[in-house]
Short mmCIF file of C-alpha atoms (C1' of nucleotides) in Angstrom, two decimals:
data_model
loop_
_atom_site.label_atom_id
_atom_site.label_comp_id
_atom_site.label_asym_id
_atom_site.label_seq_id
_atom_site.Cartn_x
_atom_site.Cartn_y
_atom_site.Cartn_z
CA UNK A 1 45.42 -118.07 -41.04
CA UNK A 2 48.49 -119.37 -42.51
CA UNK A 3 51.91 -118.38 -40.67
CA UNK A 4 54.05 -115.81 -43.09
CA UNK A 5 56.51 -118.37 -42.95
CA UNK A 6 54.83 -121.03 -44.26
CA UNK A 7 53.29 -118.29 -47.41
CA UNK A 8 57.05 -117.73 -48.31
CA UNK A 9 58.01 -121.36 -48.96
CA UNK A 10 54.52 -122.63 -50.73
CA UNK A 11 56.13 -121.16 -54.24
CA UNK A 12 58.63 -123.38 -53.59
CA UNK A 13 56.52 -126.27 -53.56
CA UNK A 14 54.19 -125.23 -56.26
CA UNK A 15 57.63 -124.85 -58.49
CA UNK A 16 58.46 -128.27 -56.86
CA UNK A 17 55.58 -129.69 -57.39
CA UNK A 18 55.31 -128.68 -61.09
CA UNK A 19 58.74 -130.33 -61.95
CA UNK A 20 57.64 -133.31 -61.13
CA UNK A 21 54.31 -133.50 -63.14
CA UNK A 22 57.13 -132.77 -66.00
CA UNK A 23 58.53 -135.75 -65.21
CA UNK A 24 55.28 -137.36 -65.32
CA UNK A 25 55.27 -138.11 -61.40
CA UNK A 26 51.67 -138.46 -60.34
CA UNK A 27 52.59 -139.44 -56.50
CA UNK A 28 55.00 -138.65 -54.20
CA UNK A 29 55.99 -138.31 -50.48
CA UNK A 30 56.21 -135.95 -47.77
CA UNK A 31 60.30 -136.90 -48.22
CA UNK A 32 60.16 -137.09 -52.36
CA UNK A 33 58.58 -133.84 -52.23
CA UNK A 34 61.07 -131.67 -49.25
CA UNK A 35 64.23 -133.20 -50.96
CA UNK A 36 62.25 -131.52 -54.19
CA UNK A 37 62.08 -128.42 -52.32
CA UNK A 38 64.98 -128.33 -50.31
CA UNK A 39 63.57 -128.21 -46.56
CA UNK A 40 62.60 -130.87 -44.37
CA UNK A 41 59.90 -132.96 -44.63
CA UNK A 42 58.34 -132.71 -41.36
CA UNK A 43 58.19 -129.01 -42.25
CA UNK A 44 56.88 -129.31 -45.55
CA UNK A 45 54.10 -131.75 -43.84
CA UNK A 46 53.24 -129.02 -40.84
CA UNK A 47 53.06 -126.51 -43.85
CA UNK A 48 50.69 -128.71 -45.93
CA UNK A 49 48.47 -129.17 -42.87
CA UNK A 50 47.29 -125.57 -42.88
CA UNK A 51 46.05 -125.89 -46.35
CA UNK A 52 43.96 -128.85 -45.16
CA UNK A 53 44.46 -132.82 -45.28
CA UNK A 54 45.20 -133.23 -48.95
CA UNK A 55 47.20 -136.39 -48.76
CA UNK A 56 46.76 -139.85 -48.49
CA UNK A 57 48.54 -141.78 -45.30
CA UNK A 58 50.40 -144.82 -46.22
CA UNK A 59 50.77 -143.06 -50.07
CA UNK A 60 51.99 -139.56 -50.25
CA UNK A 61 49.98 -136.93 -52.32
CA UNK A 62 48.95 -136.54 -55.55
CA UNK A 63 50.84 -134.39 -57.23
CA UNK A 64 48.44 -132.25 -59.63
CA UNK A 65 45.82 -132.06 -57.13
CA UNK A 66 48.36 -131.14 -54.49
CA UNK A 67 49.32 -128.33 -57.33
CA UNK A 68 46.07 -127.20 -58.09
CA UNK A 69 45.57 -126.33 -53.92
CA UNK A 70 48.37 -124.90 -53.21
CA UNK A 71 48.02 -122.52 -56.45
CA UNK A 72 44.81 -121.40 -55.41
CA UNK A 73 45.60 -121.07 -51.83
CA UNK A 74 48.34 -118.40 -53.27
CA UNK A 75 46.16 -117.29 -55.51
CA UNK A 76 47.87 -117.77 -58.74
CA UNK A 77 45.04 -119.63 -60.38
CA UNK A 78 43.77 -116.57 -61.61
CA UNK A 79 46.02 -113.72 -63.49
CA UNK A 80 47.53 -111.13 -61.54
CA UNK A 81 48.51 -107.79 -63.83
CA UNK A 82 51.45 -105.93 -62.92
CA UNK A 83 53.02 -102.81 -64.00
CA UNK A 84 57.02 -102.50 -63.58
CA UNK A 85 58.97 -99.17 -63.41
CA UNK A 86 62.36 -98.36 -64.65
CA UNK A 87 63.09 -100.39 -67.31
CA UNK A 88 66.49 -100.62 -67.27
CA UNK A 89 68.84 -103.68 -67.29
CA UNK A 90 67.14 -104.99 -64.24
CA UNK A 91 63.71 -104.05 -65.48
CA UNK A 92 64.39 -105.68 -69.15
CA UNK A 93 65.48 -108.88 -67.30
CA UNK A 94 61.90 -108.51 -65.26
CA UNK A 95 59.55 -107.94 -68.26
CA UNK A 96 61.24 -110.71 -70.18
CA UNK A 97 61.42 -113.19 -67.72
CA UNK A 98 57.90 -112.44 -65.95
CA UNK A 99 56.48 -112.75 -69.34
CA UNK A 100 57.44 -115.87 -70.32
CA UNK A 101 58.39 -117.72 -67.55
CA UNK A 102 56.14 -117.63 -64.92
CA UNK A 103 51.85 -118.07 -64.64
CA UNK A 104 49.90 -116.19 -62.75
CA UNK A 105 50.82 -112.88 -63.59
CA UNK A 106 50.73 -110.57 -66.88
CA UNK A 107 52.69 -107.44 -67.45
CA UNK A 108 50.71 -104.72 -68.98
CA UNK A 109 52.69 -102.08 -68.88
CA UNK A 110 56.22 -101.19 -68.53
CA UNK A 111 56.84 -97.20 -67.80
CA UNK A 112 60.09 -95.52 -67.63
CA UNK A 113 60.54 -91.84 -67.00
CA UNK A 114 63.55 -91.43 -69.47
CA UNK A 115 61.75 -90.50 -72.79
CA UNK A 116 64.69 -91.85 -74.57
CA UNK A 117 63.39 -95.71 -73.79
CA UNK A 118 59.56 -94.61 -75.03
CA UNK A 119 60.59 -96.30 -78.57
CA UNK A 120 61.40 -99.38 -76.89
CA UNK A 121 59.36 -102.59 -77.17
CA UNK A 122 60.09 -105.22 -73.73
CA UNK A 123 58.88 -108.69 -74.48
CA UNK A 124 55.85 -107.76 -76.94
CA UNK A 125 55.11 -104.93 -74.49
CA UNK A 126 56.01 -101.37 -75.60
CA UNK A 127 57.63 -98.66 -72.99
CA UNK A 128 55.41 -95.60 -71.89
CA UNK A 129 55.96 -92.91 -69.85
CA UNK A 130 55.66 -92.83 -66.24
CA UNK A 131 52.94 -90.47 -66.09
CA UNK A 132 50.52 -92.66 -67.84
CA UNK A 133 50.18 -95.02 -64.54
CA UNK A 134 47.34 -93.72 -62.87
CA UNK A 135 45.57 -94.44 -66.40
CA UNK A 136 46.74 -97.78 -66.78
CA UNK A 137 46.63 -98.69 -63.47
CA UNK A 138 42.70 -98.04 -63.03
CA UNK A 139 41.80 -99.30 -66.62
CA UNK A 140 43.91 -103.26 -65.43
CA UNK A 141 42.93 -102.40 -62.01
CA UNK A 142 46.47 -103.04 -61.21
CA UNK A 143 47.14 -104.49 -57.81
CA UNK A 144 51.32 -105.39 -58.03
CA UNK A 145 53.53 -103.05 -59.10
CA UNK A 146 57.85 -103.35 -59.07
CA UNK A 147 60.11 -100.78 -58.69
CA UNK A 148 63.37 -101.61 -60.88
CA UNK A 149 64.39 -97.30 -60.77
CA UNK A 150 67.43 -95.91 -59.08
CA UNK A 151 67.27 -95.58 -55.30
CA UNK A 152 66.85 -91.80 -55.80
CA UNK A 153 63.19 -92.40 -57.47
CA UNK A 154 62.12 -95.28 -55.49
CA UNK A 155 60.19 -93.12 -53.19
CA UNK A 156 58.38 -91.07 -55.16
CA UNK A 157 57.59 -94.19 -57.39
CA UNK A 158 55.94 -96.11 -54.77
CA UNK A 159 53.77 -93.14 -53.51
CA UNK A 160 52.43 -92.55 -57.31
CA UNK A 161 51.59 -96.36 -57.06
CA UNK A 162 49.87 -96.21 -53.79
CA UNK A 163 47.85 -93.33 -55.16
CA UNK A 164 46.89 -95.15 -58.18
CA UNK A 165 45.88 -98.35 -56.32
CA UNK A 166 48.36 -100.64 -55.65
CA UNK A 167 48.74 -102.22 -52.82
CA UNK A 168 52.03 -104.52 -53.09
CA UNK A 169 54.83 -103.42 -54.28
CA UNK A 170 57.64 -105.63 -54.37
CA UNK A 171 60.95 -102.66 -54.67
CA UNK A 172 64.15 -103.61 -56.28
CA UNK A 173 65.61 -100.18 -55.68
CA UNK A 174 68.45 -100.28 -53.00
CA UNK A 175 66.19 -97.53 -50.70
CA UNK A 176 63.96 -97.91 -47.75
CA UNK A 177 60.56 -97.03 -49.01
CA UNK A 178 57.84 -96.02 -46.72
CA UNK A 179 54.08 -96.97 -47.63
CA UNK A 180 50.74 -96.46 -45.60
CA UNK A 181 49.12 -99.73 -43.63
CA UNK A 182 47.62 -102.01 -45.81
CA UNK A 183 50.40 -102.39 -48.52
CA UNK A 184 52.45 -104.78 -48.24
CA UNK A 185 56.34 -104.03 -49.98
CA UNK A 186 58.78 -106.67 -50.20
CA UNK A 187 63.13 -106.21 -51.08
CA UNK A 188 65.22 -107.56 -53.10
CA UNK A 189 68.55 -106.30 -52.80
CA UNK A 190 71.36 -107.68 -54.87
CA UNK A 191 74.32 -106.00 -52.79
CA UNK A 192 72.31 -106.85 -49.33
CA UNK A 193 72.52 -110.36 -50.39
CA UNK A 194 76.29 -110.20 -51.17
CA UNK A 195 77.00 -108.26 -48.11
CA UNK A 196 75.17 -111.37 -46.07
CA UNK A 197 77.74 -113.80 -48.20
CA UNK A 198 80.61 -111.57 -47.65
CA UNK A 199 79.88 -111.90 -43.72
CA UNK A 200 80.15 -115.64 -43.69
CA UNK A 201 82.55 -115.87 -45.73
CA UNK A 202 84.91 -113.92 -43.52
CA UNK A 203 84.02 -115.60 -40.72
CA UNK A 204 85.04 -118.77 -42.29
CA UNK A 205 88.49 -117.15 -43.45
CA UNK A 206 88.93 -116.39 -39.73
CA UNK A 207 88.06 -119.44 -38.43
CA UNK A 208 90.93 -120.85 -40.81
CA UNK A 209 93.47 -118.38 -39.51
CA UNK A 210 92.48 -119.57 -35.91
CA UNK A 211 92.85 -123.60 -37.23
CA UNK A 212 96.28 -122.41 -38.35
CA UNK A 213 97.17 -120.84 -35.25
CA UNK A 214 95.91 -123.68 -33.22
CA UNK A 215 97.72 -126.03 -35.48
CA UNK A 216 100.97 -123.96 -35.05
CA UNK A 217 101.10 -124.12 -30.91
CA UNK A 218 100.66 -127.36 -31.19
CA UNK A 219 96.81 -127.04 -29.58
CA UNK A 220 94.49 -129.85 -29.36
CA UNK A 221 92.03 -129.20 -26.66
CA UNK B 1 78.65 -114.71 -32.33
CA UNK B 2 76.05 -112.23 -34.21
CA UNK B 3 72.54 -113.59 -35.14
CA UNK B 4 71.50 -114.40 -38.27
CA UNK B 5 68.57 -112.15 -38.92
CA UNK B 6 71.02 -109.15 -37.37
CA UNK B 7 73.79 -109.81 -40.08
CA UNK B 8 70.56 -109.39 -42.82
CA UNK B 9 70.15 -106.26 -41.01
CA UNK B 10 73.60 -105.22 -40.78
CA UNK B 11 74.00 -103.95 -44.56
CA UNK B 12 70.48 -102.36 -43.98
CA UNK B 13 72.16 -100.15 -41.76
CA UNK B 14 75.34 -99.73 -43.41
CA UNK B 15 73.25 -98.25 -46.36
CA UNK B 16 71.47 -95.60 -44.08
CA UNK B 17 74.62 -94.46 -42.71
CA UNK B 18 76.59 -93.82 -46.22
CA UNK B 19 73.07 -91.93 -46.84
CA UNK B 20 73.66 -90.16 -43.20
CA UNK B 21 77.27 -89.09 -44.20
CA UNK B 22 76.23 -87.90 -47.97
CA UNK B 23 73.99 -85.39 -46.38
CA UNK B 24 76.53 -84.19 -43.96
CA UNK B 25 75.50 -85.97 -40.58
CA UNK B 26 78.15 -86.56 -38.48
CA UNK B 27 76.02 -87.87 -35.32
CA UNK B 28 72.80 -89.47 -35.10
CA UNK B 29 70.39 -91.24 -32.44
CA UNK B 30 69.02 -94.84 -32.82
CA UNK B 31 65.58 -93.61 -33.34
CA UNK B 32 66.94 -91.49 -36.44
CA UNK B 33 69.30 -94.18 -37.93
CA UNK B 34 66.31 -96.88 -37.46
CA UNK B 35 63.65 -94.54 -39.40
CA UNK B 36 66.00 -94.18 -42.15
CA UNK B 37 66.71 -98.30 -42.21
CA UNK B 38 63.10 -98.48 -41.70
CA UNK B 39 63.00 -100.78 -38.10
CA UNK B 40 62.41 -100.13 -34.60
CA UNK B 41 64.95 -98.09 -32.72
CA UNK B 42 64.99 -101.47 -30.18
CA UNK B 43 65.82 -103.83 -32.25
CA UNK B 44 68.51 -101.20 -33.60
CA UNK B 45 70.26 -100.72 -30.65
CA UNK B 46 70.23 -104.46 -29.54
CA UNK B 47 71.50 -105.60 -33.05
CA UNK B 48 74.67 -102.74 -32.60
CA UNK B 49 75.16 -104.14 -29.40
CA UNK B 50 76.43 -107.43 -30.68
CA UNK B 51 78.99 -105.26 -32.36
CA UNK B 52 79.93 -103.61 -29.26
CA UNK B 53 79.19 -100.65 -27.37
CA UNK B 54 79.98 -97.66 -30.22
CA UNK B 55 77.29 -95.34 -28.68
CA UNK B 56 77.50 -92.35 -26.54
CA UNK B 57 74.63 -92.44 -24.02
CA UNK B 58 72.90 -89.13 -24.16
CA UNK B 59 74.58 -88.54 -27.38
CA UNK B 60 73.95 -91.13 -30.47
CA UNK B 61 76.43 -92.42 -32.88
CA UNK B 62 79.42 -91.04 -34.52
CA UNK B 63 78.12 -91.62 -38.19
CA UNK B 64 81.39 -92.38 -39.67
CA UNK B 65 82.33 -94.37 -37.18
CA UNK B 66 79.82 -96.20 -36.59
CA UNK B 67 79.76 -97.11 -40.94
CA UNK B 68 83.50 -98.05 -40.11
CA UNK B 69 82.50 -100.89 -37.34
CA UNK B 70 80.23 -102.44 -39.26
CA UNK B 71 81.87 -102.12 -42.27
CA UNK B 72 84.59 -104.13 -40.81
CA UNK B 73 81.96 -106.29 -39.05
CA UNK B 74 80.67 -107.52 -42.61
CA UNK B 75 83.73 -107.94 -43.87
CA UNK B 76 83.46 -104.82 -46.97
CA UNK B 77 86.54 -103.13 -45.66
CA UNK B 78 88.42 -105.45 -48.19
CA UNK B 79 87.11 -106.06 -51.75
CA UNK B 80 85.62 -109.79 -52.37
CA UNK B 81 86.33 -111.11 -56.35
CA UNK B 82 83.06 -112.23 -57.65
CA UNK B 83 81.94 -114.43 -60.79
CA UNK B 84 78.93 -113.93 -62.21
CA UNK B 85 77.99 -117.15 -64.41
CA UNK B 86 75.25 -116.14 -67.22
CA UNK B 87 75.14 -113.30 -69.06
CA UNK B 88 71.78 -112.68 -70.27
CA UNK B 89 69.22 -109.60 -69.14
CA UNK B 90 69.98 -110.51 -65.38
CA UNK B 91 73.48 -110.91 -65.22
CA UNK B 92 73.69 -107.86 -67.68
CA UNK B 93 72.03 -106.27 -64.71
CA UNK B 94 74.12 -107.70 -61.99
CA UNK B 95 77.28 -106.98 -63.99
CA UNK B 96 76.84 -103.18 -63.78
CA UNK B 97 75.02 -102.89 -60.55
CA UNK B 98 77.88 -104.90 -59.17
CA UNK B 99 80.86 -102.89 -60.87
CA UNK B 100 80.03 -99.65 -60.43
CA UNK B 101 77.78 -98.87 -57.42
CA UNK B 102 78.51 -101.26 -54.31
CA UNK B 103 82.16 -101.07 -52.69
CA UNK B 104 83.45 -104.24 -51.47
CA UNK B 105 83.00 -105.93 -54.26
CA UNK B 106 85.18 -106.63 -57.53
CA UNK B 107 83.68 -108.58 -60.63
CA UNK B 108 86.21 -110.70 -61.42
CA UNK B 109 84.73 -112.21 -64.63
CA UNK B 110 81.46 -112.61 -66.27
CA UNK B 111 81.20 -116.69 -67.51
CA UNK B 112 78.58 -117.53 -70.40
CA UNK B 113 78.48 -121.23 -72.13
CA UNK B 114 77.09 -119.73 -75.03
CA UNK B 115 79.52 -118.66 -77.34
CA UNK B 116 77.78 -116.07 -79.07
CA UNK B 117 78.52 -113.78 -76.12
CA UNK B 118 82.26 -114.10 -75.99
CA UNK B 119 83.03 -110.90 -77.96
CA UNK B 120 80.91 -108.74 -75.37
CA UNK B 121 82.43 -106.43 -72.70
CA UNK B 122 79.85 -105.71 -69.84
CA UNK B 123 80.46 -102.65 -67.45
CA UNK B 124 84.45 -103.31 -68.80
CA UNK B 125 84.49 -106.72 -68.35
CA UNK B 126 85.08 -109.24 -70.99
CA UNK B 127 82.59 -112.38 -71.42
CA UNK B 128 84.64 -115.28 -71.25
CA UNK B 129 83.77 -119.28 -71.59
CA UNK B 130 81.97 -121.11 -68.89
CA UNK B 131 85.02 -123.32 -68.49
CA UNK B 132 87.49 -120.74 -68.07
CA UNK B 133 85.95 -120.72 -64.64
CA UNK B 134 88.66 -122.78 -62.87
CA UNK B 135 91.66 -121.57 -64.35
CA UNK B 136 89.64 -117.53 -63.48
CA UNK B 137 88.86 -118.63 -59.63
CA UNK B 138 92.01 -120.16 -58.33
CA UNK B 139 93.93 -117.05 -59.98
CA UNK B 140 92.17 -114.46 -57.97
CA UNK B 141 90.68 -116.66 -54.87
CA UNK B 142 87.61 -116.28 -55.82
CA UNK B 143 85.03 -117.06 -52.78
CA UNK B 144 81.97 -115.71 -53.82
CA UNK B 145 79.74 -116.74 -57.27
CA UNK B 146 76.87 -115.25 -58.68
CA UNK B 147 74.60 -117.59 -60.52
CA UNK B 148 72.55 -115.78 -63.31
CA UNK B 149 71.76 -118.88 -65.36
CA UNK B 150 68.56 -121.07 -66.47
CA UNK B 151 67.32 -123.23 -63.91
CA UNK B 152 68.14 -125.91 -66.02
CA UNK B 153 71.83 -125.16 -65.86
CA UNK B 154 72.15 -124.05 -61.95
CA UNK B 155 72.68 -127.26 -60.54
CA UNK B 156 75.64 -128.27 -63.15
CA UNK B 157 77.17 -124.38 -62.36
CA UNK B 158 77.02 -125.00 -58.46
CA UNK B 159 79.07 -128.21 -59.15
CA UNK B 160 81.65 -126.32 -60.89
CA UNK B 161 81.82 -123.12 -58.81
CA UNK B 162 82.53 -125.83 -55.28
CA UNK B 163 84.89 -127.96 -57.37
CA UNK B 164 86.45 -124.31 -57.49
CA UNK B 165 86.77 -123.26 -54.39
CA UNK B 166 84.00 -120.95 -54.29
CA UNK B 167 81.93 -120.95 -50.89
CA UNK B 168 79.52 -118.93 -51.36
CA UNK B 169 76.61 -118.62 -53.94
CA UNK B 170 74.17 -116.32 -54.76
CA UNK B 171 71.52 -118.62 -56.75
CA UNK B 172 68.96 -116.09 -59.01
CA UNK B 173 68.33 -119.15 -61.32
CA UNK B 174 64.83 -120.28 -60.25
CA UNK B 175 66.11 -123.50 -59.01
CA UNK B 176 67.06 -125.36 -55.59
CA UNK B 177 70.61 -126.05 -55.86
CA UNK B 178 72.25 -128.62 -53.28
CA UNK B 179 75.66 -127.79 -51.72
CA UNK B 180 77.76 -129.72 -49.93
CA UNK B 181 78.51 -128.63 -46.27
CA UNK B 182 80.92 -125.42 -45.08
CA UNK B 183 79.10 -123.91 -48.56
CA UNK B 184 76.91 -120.90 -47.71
CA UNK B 185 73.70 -120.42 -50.65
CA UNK B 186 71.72 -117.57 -50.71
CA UNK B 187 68.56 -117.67 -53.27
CA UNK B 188 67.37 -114.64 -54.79
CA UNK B 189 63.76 -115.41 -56.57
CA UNK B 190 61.32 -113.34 -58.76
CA UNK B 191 58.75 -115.30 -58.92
CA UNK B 192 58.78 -116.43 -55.42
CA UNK B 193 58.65 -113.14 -54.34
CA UNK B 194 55.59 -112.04 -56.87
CA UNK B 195 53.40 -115.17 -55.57
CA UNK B 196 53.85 -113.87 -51.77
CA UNK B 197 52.37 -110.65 -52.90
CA UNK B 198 49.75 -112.75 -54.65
CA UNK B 199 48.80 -114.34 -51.72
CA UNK B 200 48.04 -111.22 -49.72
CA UNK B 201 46.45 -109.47 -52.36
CA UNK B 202 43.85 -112.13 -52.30
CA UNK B 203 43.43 -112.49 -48.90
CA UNK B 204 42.70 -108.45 -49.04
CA UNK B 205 40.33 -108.97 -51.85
CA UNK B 206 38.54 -111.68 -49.76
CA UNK B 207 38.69 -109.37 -46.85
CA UNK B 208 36.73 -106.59 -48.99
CA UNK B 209 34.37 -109.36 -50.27
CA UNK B 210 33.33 -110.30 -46.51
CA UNK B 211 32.92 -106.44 -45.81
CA UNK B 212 30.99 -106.18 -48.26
CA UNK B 213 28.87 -109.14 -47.35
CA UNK B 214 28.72 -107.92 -44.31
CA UNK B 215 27.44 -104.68 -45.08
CA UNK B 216 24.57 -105.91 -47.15
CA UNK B 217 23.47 -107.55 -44.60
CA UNK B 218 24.05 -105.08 -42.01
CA UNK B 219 26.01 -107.31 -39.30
CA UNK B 220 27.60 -105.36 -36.66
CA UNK B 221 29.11 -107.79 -34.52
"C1'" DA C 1 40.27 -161.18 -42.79
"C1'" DG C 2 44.31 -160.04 -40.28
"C1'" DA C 3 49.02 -158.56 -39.70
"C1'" DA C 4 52.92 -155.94 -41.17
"C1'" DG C 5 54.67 -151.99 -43.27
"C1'" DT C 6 54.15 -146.95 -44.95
"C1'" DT C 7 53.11 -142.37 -44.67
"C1'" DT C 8 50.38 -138.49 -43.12
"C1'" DG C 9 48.84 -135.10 -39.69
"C1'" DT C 10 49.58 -133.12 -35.24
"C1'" DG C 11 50.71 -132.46 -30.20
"C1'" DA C 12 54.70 -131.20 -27.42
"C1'" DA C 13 59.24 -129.37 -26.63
"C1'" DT C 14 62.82 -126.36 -27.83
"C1'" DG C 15 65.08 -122.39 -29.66
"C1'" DC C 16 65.15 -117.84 -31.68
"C1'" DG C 17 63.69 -113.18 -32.61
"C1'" DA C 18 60.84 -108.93 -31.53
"C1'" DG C 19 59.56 -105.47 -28.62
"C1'" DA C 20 58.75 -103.19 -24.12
"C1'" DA C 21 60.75 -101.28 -20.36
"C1'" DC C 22 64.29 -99.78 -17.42
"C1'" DA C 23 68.91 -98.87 -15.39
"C1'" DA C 24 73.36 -96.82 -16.43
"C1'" DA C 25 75.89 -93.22 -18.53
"C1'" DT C 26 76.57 -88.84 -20.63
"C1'" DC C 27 75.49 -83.92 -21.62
"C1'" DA C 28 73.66 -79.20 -20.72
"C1'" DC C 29 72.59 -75.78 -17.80
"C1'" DC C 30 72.54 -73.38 -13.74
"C1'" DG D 1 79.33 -79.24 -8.53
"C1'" DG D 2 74.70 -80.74 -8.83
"C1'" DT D 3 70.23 -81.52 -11.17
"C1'" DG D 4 67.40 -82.67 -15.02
"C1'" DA D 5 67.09 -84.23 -19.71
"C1'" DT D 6 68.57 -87.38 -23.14
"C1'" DT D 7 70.00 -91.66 -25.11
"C1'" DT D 8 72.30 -96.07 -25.03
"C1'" DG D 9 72.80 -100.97 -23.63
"C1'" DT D 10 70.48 -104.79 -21.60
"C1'" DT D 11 67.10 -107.61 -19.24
"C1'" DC D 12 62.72 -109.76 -19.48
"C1'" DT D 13 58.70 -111.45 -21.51
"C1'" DC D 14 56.00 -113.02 -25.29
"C1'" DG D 15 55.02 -115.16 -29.59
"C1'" DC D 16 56.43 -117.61 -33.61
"C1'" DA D 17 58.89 -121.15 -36.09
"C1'" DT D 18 61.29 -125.48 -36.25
"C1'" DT D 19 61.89 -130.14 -35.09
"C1'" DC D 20 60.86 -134.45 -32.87
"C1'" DA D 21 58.04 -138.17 -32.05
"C1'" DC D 22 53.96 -140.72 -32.34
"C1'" DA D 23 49.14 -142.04 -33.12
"C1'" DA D 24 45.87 -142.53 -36.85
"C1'" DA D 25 44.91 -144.15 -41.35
"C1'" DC D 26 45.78 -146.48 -45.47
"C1'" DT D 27 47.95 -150.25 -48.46
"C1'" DT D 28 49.68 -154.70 -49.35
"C1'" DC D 29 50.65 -159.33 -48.62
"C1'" DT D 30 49.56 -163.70 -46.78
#
DNA sequence: AGAAGTTTGTGAATGCGAGAACAAATCACC
DNA sequence: GGTGATTTGTTCTCGCATTCACAAACTTCT
């Protein structure tokens, strides 16, 4: 059982890891490899040991067979189809870049509700309607679906999905979505993640005004 | 001094009270404003209470006030300038999510190196030259950059935006980016979030598999 | 072969967040 | 004015995640 923490940061070193094949890096360290990542390496090397003892002490690891593990620990050895909804700016920049970009999944199907968009062909795949997903969805036996829609729709997208099968759903739609146990939904939420940034930044425009202030009564304790 | 994984709730809730006040709510409980964020009515009430005390006991929240304190809490009663570097599908996306529907928030100027895109106008903004970028950020203070670029290029774009005076960064390129110190990163990450669902999607399918197994040969303990 | 130097894997300590549970405060009703 | 119902704010406990520190294991050099 591998903590949820640990899941979250083993794309990182898959992505990691496969930069440095590019480079034509067979070996590396615990260090090479967090500085690579961007965490530290006693972390990385706690993370590692759920997976099992895959390195070498006194050497490091080697770097495609640490790759191969860790991608079929995820699970991304094999080819995961997905369906995305709403293909609108956010969804075009989803088809195209899951498409080429990444391995381990394949779009088959991009569905929009606006009829307007049916023309459209996303990245070699062409736009249907939204009603087709239950038929798509059982004929790829579609597992991972994304919600690019408005916030309004988000709801009534996911339960369609969870009715034709899916079971993680990972909802770009600024809305709280509710699903029954057993899916799993993750967010991504551009103006959450701005809001976050805006906080900190504030913070450090106040702590400024306080250095000012401090500076101005003459305060040094 | 408010904890971190309350400020990444904080927006959460700011959301489900605009939604409140749309519908004409003027006072609500912390059981009804944590279904609608989607978290337990505990850890609601013990993340407002870093705030301060803006309940009523026996009462609930005044909606609009409530939105108001943590508004100001955030820091989105004032409007943050934003870059957004990269103008292809995503930042296309960000562009107009960014300019029309979130308040607090001002796109500045959209950045591309690639000249082909400097005669565009996204959601009324002109596409201007990457290295316009200082002369753009010290004229309107801008704090807060959005990277929307190739992973290639993010590293080179951090550079630039720090050397700017920008201090905080919201990386979508699929890319760890290093900052000095006093800079706040936040990483936004398709593919990272896709493989997380991968991982638990297989880990239900192997779950099914040892059902099944365990149904053909009828263990019940 | 043995000693010195590296690097992994893990046990222990610390800190943080989640959730349960309850006391304090307010309202409604008599 | 007092009693019961309601709801907040807070304390307490538990579990998870991070980090340190070190023993075990491997390599290299003499």
């Amino acid at each position: 059982m591998i903590p949820e923490a640990t899941v979250a940061r083993l794309p990182v070193y898959l992505r990691a890891l496969t930069a440095l094949a590019e480079g034509g890096i067979r070996t590396c360290s615990s260090e090479e490899l967090a500085t690579a990542a961007g965490v530290n390496s006693a972390k990385l090397r706690k993370d590692l040991s759920y997976l099992g003892s895959y390195g070498t002490r006194g050497v490091g690891y080697d770097v495609d067979y640490l790759r191969y593990q860790i991608a079929r620990e995820i699970g991304v050895t094999q080819d995961w189809p997905v369906v995305i909804v709403g293909i609108g700016n956010l969804g075009h920049a989803l088809a195209n870049y899951s498409g080429s970009r990444s391995r381990g999944f394949r779009v088959v199907a991009l569905l929009d509700a606006d009829p307007e968009r049916h023309a459209e062909v996303v990245a070699g795949v062409p736009v249907r309607p939204f009603d087709d997903l239950e038929a798509i969805a059982s004929e790829h036996a579609v597992a991972i679906g994304v919600i690019a829609t408005p916030a309004a729709a988000a709801q009534d997208v996911a339960d369609r999905m969870v009715a034709a099968g899916v079971t993680s759903i990972l909802n770009f739609a600024p809305a709280v979505i509710s699903v029954p146990d057993g899916v799993d939904v993750r967010k991504v939420d551009l103006s959450i993640e701005l809001q976050i940034l805006a906080y900190h930044e504030q913070r450090k425009a106040h702590e400024h005004e306080r250095d000012h202030v401090a500076a101005a009564i003459g305060g040094d304790a």
